[in-house]
Coordinates of C-alpha atoms in Angstrom, one line a residue:
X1 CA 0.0 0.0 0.0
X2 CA 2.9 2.4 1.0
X3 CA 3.9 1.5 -2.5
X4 CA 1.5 2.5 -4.1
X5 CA 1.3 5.8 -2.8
X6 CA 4.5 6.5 -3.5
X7 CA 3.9 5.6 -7.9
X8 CA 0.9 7.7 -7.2
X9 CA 2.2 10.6 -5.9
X10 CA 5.7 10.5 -7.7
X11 CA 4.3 12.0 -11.1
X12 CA 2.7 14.5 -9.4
X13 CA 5.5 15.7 -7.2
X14 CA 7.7 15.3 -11.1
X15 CA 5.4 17.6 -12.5
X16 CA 4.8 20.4 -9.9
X17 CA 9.2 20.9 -10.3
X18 CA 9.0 20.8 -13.8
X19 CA 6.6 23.7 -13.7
X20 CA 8.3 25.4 -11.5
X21 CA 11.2 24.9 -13.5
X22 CA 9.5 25.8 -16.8
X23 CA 7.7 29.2 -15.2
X24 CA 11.6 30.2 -15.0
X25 CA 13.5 28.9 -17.8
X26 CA 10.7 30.0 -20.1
X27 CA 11.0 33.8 -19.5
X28 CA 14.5 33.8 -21.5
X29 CA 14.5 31.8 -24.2
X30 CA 18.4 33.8 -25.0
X31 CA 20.0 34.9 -22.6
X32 CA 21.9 38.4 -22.7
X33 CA 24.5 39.1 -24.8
X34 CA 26.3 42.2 -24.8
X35 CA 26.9 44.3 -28.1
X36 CA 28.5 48.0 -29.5
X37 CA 30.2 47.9 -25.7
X38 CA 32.2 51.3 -25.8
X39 CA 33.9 54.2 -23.0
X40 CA 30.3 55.5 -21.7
X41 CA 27.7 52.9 -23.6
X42 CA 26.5 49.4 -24.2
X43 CA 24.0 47.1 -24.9
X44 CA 22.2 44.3 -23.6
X45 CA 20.1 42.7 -25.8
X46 CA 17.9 39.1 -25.1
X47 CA 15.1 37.5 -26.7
X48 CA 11.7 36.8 -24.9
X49 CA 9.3 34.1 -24.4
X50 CA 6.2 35.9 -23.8
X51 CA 5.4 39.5 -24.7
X52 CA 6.4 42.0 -21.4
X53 CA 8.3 45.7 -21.0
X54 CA 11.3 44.3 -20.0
X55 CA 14.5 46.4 -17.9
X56 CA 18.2 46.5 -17.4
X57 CA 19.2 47.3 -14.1
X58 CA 22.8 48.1 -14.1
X59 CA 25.2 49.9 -12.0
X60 CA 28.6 49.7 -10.5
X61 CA 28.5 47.4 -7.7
X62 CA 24.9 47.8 -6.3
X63 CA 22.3 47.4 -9.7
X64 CA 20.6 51.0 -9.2
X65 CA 19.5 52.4 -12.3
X66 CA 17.0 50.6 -14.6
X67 CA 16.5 51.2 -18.3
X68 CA 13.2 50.0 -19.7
X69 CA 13.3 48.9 -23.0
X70 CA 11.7 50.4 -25.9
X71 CA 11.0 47.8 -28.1
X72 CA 7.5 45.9 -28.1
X73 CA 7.2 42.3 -28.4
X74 CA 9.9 39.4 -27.5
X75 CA 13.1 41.1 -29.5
X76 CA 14.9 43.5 -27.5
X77 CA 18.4 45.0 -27.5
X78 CA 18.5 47.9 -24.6
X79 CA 20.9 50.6 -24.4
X80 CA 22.4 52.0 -21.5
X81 CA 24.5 55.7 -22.4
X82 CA 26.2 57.4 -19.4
X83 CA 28.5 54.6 -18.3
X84 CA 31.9 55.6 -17.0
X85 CA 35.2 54.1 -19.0
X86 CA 37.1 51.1 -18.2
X87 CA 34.8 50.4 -15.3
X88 CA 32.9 47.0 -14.2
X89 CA 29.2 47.1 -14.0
X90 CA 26.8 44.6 -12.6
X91 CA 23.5 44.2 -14.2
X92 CA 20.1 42.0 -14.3
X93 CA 17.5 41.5 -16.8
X94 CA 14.2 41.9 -15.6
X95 CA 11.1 40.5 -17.7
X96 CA 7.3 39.0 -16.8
X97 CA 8.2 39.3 -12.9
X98 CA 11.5 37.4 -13.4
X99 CA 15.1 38.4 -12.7
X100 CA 18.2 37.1 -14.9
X101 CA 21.1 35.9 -12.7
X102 CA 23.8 39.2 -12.0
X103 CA 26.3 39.4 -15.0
X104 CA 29.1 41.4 -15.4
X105 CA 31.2 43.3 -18.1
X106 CA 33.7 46.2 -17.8
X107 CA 33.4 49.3 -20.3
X108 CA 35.7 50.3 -23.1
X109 CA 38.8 52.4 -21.8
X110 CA 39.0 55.7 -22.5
X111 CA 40.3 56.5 -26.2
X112 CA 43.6 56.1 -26.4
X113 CA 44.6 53.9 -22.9
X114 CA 47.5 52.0 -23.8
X115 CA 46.4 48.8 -22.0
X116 CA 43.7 46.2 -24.3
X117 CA 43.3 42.7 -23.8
X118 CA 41.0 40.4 -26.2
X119 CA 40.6 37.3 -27.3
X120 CA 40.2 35.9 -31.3
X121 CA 38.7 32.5 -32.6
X122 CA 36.8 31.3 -35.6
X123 CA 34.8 28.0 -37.1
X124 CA 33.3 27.9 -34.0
X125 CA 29.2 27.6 -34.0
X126 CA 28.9 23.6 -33.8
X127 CA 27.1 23.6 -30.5
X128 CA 29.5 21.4 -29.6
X129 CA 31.4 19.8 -26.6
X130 CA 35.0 21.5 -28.5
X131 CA 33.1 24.8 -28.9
X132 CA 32.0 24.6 -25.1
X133 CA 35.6 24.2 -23.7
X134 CA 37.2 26.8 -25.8
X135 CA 34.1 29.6 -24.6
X136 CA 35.0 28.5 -21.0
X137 CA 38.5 28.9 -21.4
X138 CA 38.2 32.3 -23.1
X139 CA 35.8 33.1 -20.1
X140 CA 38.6 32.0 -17.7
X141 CA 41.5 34.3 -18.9
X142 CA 38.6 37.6 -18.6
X143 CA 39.4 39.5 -21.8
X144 CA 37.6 42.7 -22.8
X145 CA 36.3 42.1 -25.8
X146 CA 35.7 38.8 -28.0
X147 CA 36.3 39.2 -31.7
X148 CA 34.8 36.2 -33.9
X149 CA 36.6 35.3 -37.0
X150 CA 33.3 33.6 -39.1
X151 CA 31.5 30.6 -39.4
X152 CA 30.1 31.3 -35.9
X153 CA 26.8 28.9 -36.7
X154 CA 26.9 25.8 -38.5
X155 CA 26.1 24.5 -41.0
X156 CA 23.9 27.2 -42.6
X157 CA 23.7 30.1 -40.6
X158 CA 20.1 29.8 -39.9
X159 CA 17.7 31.4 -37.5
X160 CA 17.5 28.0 -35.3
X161 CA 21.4 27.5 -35.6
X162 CA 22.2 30.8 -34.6
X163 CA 20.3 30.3 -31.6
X164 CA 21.8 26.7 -30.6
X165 CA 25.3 27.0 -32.2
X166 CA 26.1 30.2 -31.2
X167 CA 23.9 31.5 -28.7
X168 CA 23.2 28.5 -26.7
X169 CA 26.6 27.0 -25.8
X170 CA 28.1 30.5 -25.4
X171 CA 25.5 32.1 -23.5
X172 CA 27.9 32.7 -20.0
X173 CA 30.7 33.9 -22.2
X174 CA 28.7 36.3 -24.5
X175 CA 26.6 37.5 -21.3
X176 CA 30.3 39.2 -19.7
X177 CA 32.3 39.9 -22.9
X178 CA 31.0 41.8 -25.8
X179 CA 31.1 40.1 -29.2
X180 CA 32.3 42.1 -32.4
X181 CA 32.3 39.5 -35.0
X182 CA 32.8 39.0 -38.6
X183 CA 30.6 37.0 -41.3
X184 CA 31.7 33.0 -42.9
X185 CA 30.7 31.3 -45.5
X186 CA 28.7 29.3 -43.7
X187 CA 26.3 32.4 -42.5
X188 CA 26.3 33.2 -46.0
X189 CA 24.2 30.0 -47.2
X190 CA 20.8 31.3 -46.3
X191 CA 20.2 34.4 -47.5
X192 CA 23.9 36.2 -47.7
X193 CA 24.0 36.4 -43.8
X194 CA 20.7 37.8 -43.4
X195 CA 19.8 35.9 -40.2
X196 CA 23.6 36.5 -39.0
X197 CA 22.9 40.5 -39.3
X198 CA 19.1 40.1 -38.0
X199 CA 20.6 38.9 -34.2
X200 CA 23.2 40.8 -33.8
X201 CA 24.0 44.5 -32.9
X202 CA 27.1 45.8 -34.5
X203 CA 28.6 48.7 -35.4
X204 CA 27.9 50.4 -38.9
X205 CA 29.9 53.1 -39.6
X206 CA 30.2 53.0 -43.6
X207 CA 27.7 54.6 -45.8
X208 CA 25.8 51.9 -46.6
X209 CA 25.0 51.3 -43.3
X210 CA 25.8 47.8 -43.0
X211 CA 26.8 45.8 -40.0
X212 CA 28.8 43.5 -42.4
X213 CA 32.1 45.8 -42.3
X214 CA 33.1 48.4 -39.7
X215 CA 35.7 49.3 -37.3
X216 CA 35.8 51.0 -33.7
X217 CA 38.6 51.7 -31.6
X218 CA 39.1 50.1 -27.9
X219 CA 41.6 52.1 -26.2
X220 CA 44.6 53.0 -28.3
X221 CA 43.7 49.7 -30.7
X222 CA 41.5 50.6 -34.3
X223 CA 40.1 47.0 -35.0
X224 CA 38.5 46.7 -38.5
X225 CA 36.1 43.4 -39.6
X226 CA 35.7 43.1 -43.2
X227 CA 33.6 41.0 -44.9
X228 CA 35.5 38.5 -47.0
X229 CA 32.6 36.9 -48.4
X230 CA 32.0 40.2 -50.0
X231 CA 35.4 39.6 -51.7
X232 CA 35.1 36.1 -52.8
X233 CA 32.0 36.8 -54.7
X234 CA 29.0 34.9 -52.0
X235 CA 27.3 38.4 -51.8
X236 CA 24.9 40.5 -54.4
X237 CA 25.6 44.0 -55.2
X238 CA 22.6 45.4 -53.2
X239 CA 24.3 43.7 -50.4
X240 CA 27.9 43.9 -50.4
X241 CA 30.0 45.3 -53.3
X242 CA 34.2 44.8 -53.2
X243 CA 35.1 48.6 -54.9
X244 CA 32.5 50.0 -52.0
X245 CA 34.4 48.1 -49.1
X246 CA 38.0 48.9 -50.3
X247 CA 36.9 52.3 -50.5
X248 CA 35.7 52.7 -46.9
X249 CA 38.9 50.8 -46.3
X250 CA 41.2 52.7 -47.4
X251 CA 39.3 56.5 -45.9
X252 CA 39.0 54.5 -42.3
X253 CA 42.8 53.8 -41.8
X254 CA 44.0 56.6 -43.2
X255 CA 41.6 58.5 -40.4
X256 CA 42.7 56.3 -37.3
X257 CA 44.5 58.0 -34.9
X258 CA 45.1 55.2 -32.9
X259 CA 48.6 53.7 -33.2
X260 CA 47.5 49.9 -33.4
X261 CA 45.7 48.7 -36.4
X262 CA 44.3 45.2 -35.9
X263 CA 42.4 43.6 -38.8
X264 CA 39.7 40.4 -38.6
X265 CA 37.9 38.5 -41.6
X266 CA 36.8 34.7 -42.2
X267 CA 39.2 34.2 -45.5
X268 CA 42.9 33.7 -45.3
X269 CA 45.5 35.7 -47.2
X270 CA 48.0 33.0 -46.3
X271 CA 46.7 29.5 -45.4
X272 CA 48.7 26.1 -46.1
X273 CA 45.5 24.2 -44.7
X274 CA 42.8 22.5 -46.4
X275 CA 41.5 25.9 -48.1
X276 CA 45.0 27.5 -48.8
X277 CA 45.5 31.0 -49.2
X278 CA 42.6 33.0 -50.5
X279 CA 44.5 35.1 -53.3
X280 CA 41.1 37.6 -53.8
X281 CA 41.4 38.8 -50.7
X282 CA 45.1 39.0 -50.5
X283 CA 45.5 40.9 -54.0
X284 CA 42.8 43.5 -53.0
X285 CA 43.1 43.9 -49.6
X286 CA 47.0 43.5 -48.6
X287 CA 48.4 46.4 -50.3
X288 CA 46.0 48.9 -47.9
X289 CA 46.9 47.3 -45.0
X290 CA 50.5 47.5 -45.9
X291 CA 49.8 51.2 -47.1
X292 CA 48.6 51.8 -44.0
X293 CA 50.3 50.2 -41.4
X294 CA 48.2 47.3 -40.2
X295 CA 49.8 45.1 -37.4
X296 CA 48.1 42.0 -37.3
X297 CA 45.9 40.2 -39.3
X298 CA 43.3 37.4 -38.2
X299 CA 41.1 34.9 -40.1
X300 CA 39.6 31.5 -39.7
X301 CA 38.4 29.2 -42.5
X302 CA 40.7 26.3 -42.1
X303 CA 40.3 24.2 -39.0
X304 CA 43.7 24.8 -37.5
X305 CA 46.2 27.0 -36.2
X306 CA 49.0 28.7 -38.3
X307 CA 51.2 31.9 -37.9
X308 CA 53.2 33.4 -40.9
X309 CA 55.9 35.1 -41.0
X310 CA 55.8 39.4 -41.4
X311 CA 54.6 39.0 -45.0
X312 CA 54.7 41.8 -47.7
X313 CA 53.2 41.3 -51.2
X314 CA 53.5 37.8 -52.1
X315 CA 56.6 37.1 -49.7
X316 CA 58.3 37.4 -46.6
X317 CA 59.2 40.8 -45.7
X318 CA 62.3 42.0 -45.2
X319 CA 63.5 42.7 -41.3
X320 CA 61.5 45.2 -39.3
X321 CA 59.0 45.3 -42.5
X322 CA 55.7 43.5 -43.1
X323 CA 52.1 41.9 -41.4
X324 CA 52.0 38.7 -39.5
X325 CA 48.8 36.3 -40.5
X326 CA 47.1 34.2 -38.8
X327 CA 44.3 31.6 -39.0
X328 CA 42.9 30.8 -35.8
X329 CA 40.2 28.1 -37.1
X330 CA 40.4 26.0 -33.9
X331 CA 37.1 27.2 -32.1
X332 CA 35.1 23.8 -31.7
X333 CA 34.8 22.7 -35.4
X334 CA 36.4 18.9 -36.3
X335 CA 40.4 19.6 -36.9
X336 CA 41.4 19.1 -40.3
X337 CA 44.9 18.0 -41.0
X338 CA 47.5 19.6 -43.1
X339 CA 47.7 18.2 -46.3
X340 CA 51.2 19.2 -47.5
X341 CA 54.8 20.2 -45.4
X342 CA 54.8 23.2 -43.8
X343 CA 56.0 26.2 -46.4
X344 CA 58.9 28.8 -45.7
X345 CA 56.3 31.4 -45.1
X346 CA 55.0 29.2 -42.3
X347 CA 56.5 30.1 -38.9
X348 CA 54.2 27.6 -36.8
X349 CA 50.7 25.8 -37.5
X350 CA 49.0 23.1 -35.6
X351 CA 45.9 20.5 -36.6
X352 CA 45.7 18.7 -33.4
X353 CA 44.5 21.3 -30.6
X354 CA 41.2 23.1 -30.1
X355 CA 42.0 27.0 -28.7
X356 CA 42.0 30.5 -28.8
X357 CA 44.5 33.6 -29.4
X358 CA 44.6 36.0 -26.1
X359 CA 46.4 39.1 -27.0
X360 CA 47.1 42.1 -24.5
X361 CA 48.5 45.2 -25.9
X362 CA 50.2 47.3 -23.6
X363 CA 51.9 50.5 -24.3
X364 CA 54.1 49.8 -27.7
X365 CA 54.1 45.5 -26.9
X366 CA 51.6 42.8 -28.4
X367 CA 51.9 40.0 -26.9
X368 CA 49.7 36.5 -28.1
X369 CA 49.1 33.2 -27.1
X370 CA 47.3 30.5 -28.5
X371 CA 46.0 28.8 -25.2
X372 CA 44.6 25.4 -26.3
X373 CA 41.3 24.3 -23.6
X374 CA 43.5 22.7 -21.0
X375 CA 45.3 26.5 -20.4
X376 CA 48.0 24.8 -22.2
X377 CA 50.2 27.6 -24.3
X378 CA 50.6 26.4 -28.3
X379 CA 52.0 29.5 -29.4
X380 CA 53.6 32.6 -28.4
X381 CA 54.5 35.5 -30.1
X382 CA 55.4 39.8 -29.1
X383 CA 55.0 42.5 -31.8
X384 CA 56.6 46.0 -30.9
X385 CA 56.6 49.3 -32.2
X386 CA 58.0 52.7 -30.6
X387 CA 54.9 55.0 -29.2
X388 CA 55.2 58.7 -28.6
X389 CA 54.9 59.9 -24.7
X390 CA 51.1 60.4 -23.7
X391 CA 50.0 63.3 -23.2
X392 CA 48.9 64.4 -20.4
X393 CA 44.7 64.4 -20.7
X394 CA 43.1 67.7 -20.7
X395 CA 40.5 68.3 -17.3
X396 CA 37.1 67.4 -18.2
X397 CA 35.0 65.6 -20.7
X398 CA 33.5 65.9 -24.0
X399 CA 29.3 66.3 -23.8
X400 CA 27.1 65.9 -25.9
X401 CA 23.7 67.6 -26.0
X402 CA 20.7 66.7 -28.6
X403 CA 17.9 68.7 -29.4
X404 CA 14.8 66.5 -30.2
X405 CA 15.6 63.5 -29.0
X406 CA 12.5 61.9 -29.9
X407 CA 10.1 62.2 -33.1
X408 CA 8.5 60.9 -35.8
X409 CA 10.4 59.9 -38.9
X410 CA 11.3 62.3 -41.0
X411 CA 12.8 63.6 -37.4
X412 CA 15.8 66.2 -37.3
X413 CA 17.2 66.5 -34.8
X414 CA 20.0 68.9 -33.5
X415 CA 23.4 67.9 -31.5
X416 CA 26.2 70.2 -30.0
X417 CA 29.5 68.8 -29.0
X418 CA 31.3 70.3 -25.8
X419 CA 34.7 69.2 -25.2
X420 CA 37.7 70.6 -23.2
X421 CA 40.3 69.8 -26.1
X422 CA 41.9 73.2 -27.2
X423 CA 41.4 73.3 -31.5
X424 CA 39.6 69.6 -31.7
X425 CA 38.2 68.3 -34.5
X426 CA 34.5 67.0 -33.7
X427 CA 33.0 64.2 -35.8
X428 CA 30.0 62.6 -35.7
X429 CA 28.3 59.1 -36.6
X430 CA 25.0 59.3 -36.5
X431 CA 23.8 55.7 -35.9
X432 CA 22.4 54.7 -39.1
X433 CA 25.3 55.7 -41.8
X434 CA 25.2 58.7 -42.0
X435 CA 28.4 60.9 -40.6
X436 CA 28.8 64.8 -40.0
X437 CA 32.2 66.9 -38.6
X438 CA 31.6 70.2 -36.9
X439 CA 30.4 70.9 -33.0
X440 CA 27.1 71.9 -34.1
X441 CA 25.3 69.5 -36.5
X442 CA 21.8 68.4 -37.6
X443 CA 20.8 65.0 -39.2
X444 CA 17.4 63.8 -40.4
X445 CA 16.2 60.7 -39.5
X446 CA 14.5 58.7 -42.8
X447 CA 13.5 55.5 -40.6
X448 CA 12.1 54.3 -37.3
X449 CA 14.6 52.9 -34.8
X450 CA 16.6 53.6 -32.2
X451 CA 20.0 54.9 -33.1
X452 CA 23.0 55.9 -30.8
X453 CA 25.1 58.9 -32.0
X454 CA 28.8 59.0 -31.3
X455 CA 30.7 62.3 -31.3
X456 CA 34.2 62.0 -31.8
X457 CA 37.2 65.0 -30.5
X458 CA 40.5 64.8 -32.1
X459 CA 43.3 67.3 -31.1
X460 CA 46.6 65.8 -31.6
X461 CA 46.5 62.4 -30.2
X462 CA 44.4 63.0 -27.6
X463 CA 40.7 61.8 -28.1
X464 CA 37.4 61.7 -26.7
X465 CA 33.9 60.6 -27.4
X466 CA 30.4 60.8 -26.2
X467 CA 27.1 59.2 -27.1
X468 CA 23.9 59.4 -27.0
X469 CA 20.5 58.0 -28.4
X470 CA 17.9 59.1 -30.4
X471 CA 14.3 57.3 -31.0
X472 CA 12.7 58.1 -34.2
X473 CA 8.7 56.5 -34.5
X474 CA 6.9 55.5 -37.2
X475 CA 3.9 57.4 -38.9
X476 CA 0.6 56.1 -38.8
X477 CA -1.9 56.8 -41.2
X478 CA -5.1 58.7 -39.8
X479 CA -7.5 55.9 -39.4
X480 CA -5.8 53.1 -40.0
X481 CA -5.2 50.1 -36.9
X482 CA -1.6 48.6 -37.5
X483 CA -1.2 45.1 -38.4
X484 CA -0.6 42.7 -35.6
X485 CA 2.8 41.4 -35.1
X486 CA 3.8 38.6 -37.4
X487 CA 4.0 35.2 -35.5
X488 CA 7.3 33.7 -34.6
X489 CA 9.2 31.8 -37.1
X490 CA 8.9 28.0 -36.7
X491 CA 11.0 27.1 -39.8
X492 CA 14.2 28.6 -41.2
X493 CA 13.3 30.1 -44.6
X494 CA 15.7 32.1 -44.9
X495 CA 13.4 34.5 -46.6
X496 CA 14.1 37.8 -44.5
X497 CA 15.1 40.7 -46.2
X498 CA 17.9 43.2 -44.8
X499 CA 14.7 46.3 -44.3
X500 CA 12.7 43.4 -42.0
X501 CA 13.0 44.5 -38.0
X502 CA 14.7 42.1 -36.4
X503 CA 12.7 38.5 -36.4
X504 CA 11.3 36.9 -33.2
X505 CA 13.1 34.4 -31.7
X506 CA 12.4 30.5 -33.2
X507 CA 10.9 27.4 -32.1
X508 CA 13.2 26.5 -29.3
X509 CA 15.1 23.0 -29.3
X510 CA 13.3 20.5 -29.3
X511 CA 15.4 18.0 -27.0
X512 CA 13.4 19.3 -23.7
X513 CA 16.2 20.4 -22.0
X514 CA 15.6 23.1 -19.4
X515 CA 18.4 25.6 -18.4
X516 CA 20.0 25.9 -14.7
X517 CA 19.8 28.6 -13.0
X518 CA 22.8 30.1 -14.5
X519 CA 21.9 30.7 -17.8
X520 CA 24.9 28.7 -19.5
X521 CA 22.3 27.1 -21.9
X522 CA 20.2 29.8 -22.0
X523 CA 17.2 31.2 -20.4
X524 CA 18.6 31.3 -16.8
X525 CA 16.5 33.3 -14.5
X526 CA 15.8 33.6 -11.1
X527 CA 12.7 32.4 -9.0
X528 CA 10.3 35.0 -8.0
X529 CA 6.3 35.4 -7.0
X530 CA 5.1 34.7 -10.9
X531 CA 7.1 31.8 -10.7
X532 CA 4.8 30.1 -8.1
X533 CA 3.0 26.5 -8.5
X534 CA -0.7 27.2 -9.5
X535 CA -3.0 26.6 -6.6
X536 CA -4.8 23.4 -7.5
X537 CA -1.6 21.5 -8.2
X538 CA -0.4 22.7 -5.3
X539 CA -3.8 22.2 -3.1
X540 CA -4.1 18.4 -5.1
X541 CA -0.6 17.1 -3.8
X542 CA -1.6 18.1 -0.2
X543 CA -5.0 16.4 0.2
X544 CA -3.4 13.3 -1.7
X545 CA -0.5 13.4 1.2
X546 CA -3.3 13.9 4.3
X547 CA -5.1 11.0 2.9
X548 CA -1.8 8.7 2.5
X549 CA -1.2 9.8 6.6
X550 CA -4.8 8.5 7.3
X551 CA -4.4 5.0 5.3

């Protein structure tokens, strides 16, 4: 009889935890990721399972500011603006009376701080146990900033695969360390990268707007993606054209201040693995970075790990000239092993060891290692390069104020720049391509969004920059009702088109897996009052235990 009670009640008692389990899990279906991280801004974007005005409580230490999103629906990327430089800041998600774990990530330096430390992987996005040891090992060495070298979702870049290749198995790493990344082949096969640019939050400083090539600058470093796929001929005009990124190239390192110039695409220049050298790229792209003084260069593609020599043209350099490449392909996808003997140009190259390149840059010193998942060092290498002194930083900070902040679109709006540098040089990017130079500016807003302006003072080669956001509605027709939000995507047709907002999140996996607590698969959250049993279940369980005490 005791027996029998028990097989009774067991069910029961499984079901009542697996609600309680599901109430929480379900609230995030992706957990936050951090994006366009700079000195005084970032943000926090996450994906929803049921429509709610989510928050972002942040703050140094104790979380004591909240910023409500703006967006509507399940899709949300939240901005915070105001943030000091180089300094840590806790923050939660709240969303449909539930509370994200406490993350942490630390702000861009101010421009110009001679002290950057990042970390550098591609072929990644397998979902994989590989791919899962190399995102904890970059997690355990605390870099700044993670810069993703293509293919970051297998096999096809699709809405689902973004979400379990990418977003699922990195979830702790991407929630602490802001991701810049750069487009692979394999995000090209469904729809030129479309889903790729739909999920994430990148910069897009080039005219056309695009998130597929841009730079920014983390303390006295200019990084620059490109998109190589661009180059190799994967992408239509209307999306990417070569002559258009070469051009922007060319006018954004010949405008850096900064004296580091670090570059990051999917497509080896030099390669002796499976793929070899990708000769497009090389031939248009080498001469600029050579031009223009480019340090290091870093690409995936080939499963492996290999480091040239400092290579000019179609050789090795000659001493104190030239650009070290490398392919750092060992992020989680199967190794691949070299086919031929190793080539003059070759200084080292590996096809046994999963990893990642950490690089700190301090002062005039690079130094890299490629730290394989056990903390074991493969590879070491130091760059130098002579620096001027620093100058000594001018009191105060540059300001920006905006006149209309909010509107309907067309909107203009109005922004002055304030800064303390004697003579400077203000320029502005304006969030959605468009660019303007001056400490007094306007810019008309075509679109609805929200867009985050960066002024930029240059005197010398001391810098500084602001930010600050602007939200521009949509007009609705007198009389009119807008049409309901479309339903979320259950299938990967990889139909969207780049002027779609972004799409809600897919059908999640369908292995019934619930997240713990903290988030590392995604959807971590932490129990509150709408995570309580419902009443019957609750009330059922009890009576069924009083009447087991009276038998």
């Amino acid at each position: 009889m005791h027996r029998t009670s028990t097989f009774i009640l067991a069910p029961l008692v499984a079901a009542l935890t697996l609600a309680t389990g599901v109430a929480c899990a379900g609230v995030l279906p992706r957990d936050p990721f951090l994006q366009k991280v700079g000195p005084d801004t970032a943000t926090v974007a996450f994906r929803l399972a049921a429509d709610c005005t989510p928050d972002v409580q942040y703050g140094v230490g104790a979380t004591d500011h909240t910023q409500k999103s703006q967006a509507s629906g399940r899709v949300h990327a939240v901005v915070l603006t105001g943030l000091e430089p180089g300094t840590e800041y806790t923050y939660v998600v709240s969303a449909c009376g539930q509370e994200t774990p406490a993350k942490h990530f630390r702000t861009a330096p101010k421009p110009g701080t001679r002290s950057v430390h990042f970390t550098a992987v591609g072929d990644f996005g397998t979902g994989g146990t590989d791919q899962k040891q190399v995102s904890a090992a970059m997690l355990k060495v605390k870099p700044e900033l993670f810069l993703a070298l293509g293919d970051n979702a297998y096999s096809s870049g699709t809405e689902s695969e973004i979400q379990n290749n990418l977003f699922t198995p990195m979830a702790d790493l991407l929630a602490e360390v802001p991701l810049f990344a750069s487009l692979g082949n394999h995000e090209y096969v469904t729809n030129q990268g479309q889903p790729y640019l739909d999920n994430l939050y990148l910069p897009s400083n080039n005219p056309a707007n695009s998130e597929r090539y841009y730079s920014f600058d983390w303390g006295h470093v200019h990084f620059v993606a490109l998109d190589s796929n661009c180059a190799v001929g994967l992408a239509s005009a209307d999306r990417c054209a070569l002559a258009a990124q070469k051009t922007w190239l060319e006018k954004d390192l010949a405008a850096t201040t900064q004296p580091w110039k670090i570059v990051f695409f999917h497509h080896p220049p030099w390669s002796s693995g499976e793929h070899g050298s990708q000769l497009t790229m090389r031939r248009n792209f080498a001469p600029l970075f050579e031009k223009y003084g480019v340090d290091l260069v870093l690409t995936g593609h080939d499963h492996n790990y290999e480091r040239s020599k400092p290579m000019e043209g179609d050789a090795v350099a000659a001493a104190g000239r030239g650009i070290p490449y490398l392919v750092v392909g060992g992020g989680g996808a199967a190794l691949r092993p070299f086919a031929t003997s190793r080539p003059d140009w070759s200084v080292i190259r590996d096809d046994k060891a999963h990893g990642f390149l950490d690089v700190n840059v301090v002062d005039g010193t690079l130094t890299a290692n490629l730290i394989e998942t056990d903390g074991s060092v493969l590879d070491s290498f130091t760059l130098r390069k002579d620096l001027p002194p620093l100058e000594q930083p001018p009191a105060g900070t540059l300001t920006v104020t905006v006149e209309g902040e909010r509107g309907e679109a067309p909107h203009k709006a109005g922004f002055v720049a304030t800064t303390p540098l004697a003579g400077a040089k203000v320029t502005w990017d304006f969030g959605d391509g468009g660019s303007g130079e001056g400490e007094a500016v306007q810019h008309t807003y075509e679109k609805a969004g929200q867009y985050t302006v960066t002024a930029t003072a240059t005197a010398g080669t001391q810098l500084q920059t602001a930010t600050a956001v602007v939200e521009v509605t949509g007009v609705e027709t007198p009389g009119e009702t807008p049409p309901p939000p479309p339903p979320s995507p259950t299938t990967d047709s990889g139909t969207t088109t780049p002027d779609e907002s972004r799409p809600t999140l897919p059908t999640n996996p369908t292995d019934g897996t619930i997240s713990d607590s903290k988030g590392s698969g995604g959807g971590g959250c932490a129990a509150s009052s709408a995570a309580a049993v419902p009443a019957g279940v609750a009330l059922l369980v009890v009576g069924m235990l009083r009447r087991r005490r009276r038998k």
